[in-house]
PDB file of C-alpha atoms in Angstrom:
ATOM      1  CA  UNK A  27      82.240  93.840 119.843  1.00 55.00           C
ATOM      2  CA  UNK A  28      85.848  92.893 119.774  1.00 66.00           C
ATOM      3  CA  UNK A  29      87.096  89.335 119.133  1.00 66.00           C
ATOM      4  CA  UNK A  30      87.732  88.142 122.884  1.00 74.00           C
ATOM      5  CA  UNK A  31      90.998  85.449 122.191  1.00 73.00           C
ATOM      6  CA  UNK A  32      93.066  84.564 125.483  1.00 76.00           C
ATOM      7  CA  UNK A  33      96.367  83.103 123.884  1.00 75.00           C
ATOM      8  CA  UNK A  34      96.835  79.140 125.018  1.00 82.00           C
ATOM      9  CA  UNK A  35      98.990  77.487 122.931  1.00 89.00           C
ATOM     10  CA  UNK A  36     101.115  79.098 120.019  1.00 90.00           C
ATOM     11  CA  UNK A  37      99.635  77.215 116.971  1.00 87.00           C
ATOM     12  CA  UNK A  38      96.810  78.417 117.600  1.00 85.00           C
ATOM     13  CA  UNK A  39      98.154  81.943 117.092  1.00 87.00           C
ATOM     14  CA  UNK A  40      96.950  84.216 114.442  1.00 87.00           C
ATOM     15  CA  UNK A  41      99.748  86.371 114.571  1.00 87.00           C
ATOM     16  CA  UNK A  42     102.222  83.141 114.639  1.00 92.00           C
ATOM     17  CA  UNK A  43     100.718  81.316 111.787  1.00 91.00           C
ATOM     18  CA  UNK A  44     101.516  84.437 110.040  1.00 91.00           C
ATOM     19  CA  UNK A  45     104.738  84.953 110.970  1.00 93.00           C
ATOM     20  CA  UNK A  46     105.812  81.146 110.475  1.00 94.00           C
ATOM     21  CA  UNK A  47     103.939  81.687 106.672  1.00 91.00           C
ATOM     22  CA  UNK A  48     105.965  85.210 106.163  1.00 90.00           C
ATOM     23  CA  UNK A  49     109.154  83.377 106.921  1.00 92.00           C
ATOM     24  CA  UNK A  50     108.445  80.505 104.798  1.00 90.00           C
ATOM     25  CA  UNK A  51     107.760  83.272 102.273  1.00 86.00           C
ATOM     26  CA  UNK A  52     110.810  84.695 102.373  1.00 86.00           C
ATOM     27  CA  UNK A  53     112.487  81.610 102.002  1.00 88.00           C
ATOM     28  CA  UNK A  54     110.812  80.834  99.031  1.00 87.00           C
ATOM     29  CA  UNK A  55     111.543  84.027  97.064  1.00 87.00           C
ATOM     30  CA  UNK A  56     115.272  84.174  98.468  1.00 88.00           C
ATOM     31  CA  UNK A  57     115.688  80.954  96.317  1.00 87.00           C
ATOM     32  CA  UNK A  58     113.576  82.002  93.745  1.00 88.00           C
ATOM     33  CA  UNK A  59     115.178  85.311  92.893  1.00 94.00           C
ATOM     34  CA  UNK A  60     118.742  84.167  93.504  1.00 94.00           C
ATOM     35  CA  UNK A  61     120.073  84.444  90.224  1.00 94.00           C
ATOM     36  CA  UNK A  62     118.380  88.167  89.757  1.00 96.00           C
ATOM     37  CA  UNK A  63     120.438  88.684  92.709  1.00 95.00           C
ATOM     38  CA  UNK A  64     117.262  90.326  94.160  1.00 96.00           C
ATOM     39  CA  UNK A  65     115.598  90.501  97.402  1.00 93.00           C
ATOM     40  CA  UNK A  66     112.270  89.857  98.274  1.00 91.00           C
ATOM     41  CA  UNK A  67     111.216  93.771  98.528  1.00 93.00           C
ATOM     42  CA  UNK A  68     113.832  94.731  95.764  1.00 96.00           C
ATOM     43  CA  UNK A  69     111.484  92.685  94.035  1.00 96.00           C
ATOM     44  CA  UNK A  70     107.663  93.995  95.173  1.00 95.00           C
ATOM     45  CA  UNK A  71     109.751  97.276  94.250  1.00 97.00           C
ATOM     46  CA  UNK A  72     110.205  96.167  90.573  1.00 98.00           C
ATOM     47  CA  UNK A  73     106.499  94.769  90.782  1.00 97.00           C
ATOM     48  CA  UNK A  74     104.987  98.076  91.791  1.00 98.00           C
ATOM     49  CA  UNK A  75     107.013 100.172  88.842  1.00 98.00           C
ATOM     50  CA  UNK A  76     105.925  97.612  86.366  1.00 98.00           C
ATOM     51  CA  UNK A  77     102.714  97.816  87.074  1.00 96.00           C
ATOM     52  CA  UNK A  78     102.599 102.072  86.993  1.00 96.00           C
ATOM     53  CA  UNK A  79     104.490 101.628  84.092  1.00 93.00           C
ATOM     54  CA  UNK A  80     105.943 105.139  84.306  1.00 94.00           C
ATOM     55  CA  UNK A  81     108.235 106.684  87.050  1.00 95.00           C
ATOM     56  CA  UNK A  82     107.055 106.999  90.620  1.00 96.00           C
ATOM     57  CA  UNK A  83     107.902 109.521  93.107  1.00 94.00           C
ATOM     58  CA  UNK A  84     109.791 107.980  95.891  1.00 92.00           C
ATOM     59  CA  UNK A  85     106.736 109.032  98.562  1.00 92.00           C
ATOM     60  CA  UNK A  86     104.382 107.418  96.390  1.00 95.00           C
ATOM     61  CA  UNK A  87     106.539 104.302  95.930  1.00 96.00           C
ATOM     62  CA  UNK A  88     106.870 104.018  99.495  1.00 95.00           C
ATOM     63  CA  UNK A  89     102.423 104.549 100.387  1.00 95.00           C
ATOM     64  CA  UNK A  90     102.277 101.929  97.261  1.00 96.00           C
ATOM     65  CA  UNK A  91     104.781  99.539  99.082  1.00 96.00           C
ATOM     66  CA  UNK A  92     103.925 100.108 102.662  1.00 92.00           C
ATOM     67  CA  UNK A  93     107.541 100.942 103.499  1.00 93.00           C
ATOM     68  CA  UNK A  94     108.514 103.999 105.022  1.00 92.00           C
ATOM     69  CA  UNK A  95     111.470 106.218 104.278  1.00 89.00           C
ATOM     70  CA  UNK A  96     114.062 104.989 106.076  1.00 92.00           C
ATOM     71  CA  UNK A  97     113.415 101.432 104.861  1.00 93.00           C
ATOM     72  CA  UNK A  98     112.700 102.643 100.740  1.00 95.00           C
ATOM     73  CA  UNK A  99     115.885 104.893 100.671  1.00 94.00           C
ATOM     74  CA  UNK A 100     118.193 102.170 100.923  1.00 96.00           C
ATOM     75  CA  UNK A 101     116.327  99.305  98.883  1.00 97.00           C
ATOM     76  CA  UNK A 102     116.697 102.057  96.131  1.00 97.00           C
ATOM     77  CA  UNK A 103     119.929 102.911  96.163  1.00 97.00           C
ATOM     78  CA  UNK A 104     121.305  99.002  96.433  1.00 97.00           C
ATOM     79  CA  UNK A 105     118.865  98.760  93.239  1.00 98.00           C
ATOM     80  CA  UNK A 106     120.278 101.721  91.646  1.00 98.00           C
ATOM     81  CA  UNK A 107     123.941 100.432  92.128  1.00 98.00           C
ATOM     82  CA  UNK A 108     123.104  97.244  90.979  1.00 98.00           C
ATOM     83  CA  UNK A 109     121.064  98.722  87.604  1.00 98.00           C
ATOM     84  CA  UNK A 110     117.312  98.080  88.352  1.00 98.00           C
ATOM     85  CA  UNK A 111     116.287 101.130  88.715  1.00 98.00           C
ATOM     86  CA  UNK A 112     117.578 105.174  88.314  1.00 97.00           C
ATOM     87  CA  UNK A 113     116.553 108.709  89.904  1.00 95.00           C
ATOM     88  CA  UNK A 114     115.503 111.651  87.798  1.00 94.00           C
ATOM     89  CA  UNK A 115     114.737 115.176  89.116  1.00 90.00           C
ATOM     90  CA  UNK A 116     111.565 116.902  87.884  1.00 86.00           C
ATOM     91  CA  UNK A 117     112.065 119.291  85.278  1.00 87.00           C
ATOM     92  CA  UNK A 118     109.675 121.870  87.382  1.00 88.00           C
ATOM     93  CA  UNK A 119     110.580 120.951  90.188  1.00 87.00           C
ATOM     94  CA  UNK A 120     114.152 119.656  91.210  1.00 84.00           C
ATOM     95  CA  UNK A 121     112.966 118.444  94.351  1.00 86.00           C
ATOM     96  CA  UNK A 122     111.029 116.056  93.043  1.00 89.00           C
ATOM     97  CA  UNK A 123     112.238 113.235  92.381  1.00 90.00           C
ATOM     98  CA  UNK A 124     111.288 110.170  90.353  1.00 95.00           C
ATOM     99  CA  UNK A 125     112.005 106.649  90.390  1.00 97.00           C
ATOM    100  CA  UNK A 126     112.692 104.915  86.853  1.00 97.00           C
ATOM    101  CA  UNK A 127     112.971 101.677  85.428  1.00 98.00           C
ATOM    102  CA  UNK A 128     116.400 101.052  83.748  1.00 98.00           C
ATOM    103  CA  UNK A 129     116.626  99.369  80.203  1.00 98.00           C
ATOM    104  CA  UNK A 130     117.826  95.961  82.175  1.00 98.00           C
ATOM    105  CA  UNK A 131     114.217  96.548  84.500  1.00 98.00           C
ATOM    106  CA  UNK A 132     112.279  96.616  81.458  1.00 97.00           C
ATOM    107  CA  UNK A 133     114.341  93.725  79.576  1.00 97.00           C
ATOM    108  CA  UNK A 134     114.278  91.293  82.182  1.00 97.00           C
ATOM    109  CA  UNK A 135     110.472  91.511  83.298  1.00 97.00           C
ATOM    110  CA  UNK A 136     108.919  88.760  81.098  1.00 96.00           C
ATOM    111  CA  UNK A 137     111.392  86.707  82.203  1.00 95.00           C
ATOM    112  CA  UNK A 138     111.530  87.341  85.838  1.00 95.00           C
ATOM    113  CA  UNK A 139     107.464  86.963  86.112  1.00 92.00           C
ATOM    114  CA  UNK A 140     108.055  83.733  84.673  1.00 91.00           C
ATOM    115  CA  UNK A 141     110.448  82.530  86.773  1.00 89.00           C
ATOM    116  CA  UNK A 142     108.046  83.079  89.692  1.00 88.00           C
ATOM    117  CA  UNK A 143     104.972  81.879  87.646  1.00 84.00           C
ATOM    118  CA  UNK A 144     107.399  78.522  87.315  1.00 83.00           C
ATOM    119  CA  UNK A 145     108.114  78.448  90.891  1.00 79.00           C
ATOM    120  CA  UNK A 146     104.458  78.298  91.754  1.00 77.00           C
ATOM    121  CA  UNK A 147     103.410  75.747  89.644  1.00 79.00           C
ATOM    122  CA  UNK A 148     104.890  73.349  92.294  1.00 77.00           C
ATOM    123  CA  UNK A 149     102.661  74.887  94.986  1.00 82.00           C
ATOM    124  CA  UNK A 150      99.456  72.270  95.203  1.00 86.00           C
ATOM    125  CA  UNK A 151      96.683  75.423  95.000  1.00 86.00           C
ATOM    126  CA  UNK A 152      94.360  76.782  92.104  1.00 88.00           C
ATOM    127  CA  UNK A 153      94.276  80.014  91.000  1.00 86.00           C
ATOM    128  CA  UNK A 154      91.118  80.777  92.360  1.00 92.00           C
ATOM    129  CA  UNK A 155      92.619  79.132  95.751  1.00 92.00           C
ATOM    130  CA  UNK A 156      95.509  81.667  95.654  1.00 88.00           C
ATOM    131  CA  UNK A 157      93.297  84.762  95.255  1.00 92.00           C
ATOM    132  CA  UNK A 158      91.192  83.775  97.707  1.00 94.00           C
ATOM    133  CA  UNK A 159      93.613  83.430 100.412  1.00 90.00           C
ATOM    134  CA  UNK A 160      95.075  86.946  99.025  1.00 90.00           C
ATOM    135  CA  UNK A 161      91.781  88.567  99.845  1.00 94.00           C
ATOM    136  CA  UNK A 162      91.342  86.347 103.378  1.00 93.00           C
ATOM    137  CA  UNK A 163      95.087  87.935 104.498  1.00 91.00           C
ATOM    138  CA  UNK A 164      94.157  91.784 103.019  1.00 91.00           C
ATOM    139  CA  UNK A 165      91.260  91.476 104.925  1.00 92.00           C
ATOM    140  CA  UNK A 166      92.967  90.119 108.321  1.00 89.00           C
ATOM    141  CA  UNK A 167      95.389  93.264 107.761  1.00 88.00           C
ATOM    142  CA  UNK A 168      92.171  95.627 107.248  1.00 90.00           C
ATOM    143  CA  UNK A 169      90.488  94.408 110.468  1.00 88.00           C
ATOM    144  CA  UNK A 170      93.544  94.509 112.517  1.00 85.00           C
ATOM    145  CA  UNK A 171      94.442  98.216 111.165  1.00 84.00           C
ATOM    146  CA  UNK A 172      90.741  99.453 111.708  1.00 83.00           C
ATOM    147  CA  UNK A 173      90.972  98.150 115.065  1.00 79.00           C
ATOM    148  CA  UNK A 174      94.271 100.185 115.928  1.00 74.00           C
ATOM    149  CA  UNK A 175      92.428 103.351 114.536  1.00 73.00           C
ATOM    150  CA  UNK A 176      89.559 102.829 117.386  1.00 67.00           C
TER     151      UNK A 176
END
């Protein structure tokens, strides 16, 4: 059985209290990531290559992500102007193609992951805290796409 929620008052809104924390978000990396001259999914973008640590294809990118196409294409080529990242055919197959780290993607890591370690050291929460409420929202997003699936 389905959770049965009539909607009363907006704070007591799931989908509110994570739309007000997504915006807060956002705020918060904007400043952070400022003088990368990044955005907030440029970023996640850089995050996800890192952690592959070898080119991606772009449809993999985008599953790893959870952006589609018409969102990805873009965010890549503003990164690719700006020297984050580059585009390589496949040697067997030119219509593959691969998204690559540049040299100044691979220089700046260390120090970009710090900056962002640095700006959370102000946030009052353990590290245990953090993961936790990374697993609580993962699993909010599970439940509510299972349910759509029904």
């Amino acid at each position: 059985m389905g959770l049965e929620h009539v909607p009363n008052k907006l704070d007591d809104e799931l989908c509110f209290a994570i739309y007000t924390a997504q915006k807060i978000y956002n705020k918060f990396y904007t400043g952070a990531l400022k003088e990368y001259k990044l955005t907030y999914p440029q970023y996640i973008t850089l995050l996800a290559l890192w952690e592959a640590n070898e080119p991606m294809m772009i449809k993999e990118l985008g599953a790893k992500l959870n952006l589609d196409n018409g969102t990805l294409t873009p965010l890549l080529k503003r990164m690719e102007k700006d020297g984050w990242v580059e585009r390589k055919h496949s040697v067997e197959d030119a219509r593959k193609v691969f998204i690559c780290l540049t040299k100044k993607a691979k220089q700046k890591k260390y120090e970009i992951k710090s900056k962002m370690t640095s700006c959370f050291s102000a946030v009052e929460m353990s590290a245990e805290e953090y993961q936790k409420d990374v697993e609580l929202i993962k699993n909010i997003g599970k439940r509510i796409e299972e349910g759509n699936e029904k």
